[in-house]
Short mmCIF file of C-alpha atoms and ligand atoms in Angstrom, two decimals:
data_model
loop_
_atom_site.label_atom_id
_atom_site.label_comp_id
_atom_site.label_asym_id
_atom_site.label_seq_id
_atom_site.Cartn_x
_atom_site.Cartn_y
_atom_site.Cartn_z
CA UNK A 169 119.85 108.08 98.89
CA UNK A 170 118.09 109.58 101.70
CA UNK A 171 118.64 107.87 105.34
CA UNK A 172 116.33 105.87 106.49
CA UNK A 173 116.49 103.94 110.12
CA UNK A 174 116.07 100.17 110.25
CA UNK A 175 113.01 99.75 112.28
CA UNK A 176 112.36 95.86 112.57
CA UNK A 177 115.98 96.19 114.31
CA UNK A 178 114.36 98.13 117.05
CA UNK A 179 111.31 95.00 117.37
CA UNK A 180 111.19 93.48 120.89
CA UNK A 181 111.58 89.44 120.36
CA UNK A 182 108.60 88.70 120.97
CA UNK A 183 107.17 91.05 117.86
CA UNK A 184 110.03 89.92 115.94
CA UNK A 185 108.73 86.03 116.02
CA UNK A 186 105.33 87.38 115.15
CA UNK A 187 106.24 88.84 112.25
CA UNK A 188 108.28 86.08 110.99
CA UNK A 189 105.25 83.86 112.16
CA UNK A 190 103.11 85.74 110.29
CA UNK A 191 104.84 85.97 107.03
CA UNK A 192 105.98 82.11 106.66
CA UNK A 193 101.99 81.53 107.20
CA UNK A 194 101.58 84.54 104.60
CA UNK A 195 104.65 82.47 101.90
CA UNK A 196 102.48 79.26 102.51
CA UNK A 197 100.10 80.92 99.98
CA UNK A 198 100.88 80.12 96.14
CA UNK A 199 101.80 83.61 94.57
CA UNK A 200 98.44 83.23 91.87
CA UNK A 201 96.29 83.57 95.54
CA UNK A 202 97.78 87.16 96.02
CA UNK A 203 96.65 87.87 92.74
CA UNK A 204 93.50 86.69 92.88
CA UNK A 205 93.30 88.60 96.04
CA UNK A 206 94.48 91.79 94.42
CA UNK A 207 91.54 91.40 91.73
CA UNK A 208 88.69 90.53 94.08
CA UNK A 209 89.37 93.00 96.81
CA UNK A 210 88.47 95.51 93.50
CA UNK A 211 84.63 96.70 94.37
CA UNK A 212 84.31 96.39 90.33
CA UNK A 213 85.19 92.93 90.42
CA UNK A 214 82.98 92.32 93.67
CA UNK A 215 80.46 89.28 92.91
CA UNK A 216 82.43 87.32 90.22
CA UNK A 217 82.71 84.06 90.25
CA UNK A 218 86.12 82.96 92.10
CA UNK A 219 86.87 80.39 89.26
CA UNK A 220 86.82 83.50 86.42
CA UNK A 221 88.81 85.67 88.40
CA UNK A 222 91.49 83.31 89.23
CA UNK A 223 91.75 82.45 85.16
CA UNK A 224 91.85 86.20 84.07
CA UNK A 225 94.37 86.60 87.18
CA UNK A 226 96.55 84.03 85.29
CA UNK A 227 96.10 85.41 81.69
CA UNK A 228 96.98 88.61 83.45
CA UNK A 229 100.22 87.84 85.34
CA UNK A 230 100.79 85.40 81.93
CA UNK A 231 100.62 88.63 79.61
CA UNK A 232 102.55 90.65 82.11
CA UNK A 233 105.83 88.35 82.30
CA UNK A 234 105.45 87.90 78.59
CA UNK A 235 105.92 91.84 78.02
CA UNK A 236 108.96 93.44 75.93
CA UNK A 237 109.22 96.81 77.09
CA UNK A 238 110.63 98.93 74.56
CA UNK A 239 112.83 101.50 75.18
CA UNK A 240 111.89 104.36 72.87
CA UNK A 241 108.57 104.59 75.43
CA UNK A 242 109.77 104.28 78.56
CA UNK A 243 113.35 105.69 79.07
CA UNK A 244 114.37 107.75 79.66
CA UNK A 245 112.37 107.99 83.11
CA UNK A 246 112.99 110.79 85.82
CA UNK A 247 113.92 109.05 89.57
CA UNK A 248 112.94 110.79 92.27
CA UNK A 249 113.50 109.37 95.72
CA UNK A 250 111.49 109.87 98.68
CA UNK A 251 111.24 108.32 102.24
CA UNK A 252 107.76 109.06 102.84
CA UNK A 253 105.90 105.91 101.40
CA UNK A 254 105.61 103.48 104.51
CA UNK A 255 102.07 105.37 105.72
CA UNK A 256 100.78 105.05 101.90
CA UNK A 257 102.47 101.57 102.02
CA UNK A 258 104.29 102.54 98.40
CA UNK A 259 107.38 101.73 96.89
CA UNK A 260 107.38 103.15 94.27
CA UNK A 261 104.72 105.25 92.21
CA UNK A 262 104.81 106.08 88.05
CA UNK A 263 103.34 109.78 87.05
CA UNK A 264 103.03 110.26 83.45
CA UNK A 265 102.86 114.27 84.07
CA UNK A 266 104.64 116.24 83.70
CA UNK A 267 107.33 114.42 82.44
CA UNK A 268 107.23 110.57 82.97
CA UNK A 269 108.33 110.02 86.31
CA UNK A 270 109.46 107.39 88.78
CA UNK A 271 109.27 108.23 92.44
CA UNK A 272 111.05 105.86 94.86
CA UNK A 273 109.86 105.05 98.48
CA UNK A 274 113.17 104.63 100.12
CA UNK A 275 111.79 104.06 103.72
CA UNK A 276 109.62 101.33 101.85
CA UNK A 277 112.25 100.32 100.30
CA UNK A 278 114.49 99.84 103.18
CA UNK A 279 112.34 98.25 104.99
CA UNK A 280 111.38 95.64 102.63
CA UNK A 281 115.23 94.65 102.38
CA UNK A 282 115.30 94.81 106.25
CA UNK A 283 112.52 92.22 106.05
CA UNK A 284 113.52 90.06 103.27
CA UNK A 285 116.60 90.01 105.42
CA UNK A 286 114.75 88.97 108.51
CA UNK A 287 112.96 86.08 106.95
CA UNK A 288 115.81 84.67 105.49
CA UNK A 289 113.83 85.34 101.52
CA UNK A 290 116.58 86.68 99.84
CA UNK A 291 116.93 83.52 97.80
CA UNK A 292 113.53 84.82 96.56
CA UNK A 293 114.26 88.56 96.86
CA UNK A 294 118.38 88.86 96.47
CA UNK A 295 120.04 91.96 98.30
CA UNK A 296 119.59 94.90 95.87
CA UNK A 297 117.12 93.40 93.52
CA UNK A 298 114.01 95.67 95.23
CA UNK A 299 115.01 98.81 93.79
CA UNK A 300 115.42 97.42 90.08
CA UNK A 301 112.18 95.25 90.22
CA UNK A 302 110.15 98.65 91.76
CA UNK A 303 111.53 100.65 88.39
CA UNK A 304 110.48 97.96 86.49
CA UNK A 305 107.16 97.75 87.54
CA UNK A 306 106.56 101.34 87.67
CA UNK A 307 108.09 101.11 83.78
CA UNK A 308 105.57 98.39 82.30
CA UNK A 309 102.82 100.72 83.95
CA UNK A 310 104.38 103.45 81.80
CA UNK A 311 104.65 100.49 78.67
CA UNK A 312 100.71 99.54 79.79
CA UNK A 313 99.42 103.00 79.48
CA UNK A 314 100.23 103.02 75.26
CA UNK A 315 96.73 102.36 73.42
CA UNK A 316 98.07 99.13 71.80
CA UNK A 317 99.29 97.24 75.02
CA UNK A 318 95.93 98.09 76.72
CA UNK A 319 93.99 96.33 74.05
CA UNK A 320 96.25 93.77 73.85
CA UNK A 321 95.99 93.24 77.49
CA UNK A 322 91.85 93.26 77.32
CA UNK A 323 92.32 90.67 74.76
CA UNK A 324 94.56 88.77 76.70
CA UNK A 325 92.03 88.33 79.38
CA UNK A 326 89.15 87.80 76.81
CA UNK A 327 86.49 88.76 79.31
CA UNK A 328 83.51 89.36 77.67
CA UNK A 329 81.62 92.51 78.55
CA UNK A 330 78.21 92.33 76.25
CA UNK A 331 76.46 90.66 73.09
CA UNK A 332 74.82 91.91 70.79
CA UNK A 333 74.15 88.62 68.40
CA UNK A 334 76.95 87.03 67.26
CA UNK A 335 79.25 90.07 68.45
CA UNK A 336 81.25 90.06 71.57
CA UNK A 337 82.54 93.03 73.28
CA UNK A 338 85.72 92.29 75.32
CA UNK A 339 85.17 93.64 78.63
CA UNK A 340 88.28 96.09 80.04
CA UNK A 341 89.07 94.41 83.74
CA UNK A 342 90.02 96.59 86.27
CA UNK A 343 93.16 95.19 88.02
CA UNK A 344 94.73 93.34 85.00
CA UNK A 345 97.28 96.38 85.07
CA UNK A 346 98.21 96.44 88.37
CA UNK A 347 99.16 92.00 88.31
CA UNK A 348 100.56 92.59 85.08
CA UNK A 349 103.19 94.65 86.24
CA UNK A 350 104.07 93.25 89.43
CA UNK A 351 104.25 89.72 87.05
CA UNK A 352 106.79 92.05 84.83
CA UNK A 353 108.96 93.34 88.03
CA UNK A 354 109.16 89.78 88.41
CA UNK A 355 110.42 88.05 85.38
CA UNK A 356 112.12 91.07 84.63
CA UNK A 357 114.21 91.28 88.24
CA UNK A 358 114.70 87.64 88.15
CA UNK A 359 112.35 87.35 91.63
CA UNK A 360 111.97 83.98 92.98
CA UNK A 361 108.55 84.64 94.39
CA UNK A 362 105.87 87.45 93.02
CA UNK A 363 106.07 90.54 94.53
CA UNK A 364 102.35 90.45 95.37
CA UNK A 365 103.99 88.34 98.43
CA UNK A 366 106.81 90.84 99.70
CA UNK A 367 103.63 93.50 99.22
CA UNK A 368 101.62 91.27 101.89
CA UNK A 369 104.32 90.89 103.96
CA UNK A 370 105.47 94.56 104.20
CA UNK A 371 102.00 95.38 105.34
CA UNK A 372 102.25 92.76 107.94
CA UNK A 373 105.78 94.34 109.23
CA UNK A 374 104.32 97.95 108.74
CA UNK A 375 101.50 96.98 111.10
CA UNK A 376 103.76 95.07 113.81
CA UNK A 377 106.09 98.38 114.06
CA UNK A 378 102.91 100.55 114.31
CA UNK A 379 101.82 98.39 116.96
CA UNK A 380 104.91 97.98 119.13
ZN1 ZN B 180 101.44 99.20 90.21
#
């Protein structure tokens, strides 16, 4: 793995109670909210009515921790590690070209279990589980991309995009992808909160050690 530095360990105190000011406001939020968050900060979703989004957030995040990856699609995947995803706030990114591929943020990485550490969330986020709930993620985008799964996550939602009579055209909704695999990574790496929530927080402890 390549070495990264632990940079919350180099916080002054006073940025250190920030941050963990900050975040225990942040883990006040119930995980759906991030979702919701994720889906109307989308400029395609801008103007919807909150109470639709938050109920295609929940099919979403429903369909996604319902999901049986299977194998025969998605392994095997190529690793690659990096330590050059904290200023593109990534942990890990899927490419299906040219071979599918899994690239790992380990300054991301390390940071987020220097933070999980900090708050005193690894309950929520146990010591190691990171790296295995970033694959997975990254693997039900892989699973998400087959034609099948995509129209069985556009029925999932059941959003209806036009009718003509009595036809109804389900409406694809930008976003459902994204919350269905972070509600995978979840269920999948056992998490005790979404990872929608260590996402908000590392962008709270990114900004802090920019600032400092
Ligand atoms: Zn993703």
């Amino acid at each position: 793995m390549t070495a990264v530095s632990a940079p919350l360990a180099a916080l002054s105190a006073r940025h250190r109670r920030a941050l963990i000011a900050d975040c225990e406001r942040i883990a006040q939020r119930p995980d759906l909210d991030f979702a919701v968050d994720l889906f109307s900060e989308l400029p395609t979703n801008g103007g919807r009515d909150a109470d639709v989004l938050r109920e295609w957030a929940v099919r979403a995040c429903a369909f996604g921790a319902g999901l049986h990856l299977d194998d025969a699609h998605v392994s095997p995947l190529h690793i690659i590690e990096r330590a050059d995803g904290l200023e593109q706030m990534l942990l890990a990114r899927y490419s299906s070209r040219p071979v599918p591929t899994v690239e790992l943020y380990t300054d991301t990485l390390a940071l987020a279990e220097e933070l999980t550490d900090l708050l005193g969330w690894s309950d929520w986020f146990p010591a190691g589980s990171l790296r295995a709930a970033a694959c997975a993620h990254e693997m039900a985008h892989c699973h998400l991309q087959l034609r099948e799964v995509k129209h069985q996550l556009k029925h999932a939602l059941d959003a209806t995009a036009l009718r003509i009579g009595r036809r109804r055209i389900v409406a694809h909704i930008v976003g459902a992808d994204e919350l269905a695999a972070h509600s995978y990574a979840q269920t999948a790496g056992n998490l005790g909160r979404s990872p929608l929530l260590l996402t908000a927080a590392i962008a709270c402890a990114a900004d802090i050690v920019h600032r400092s």
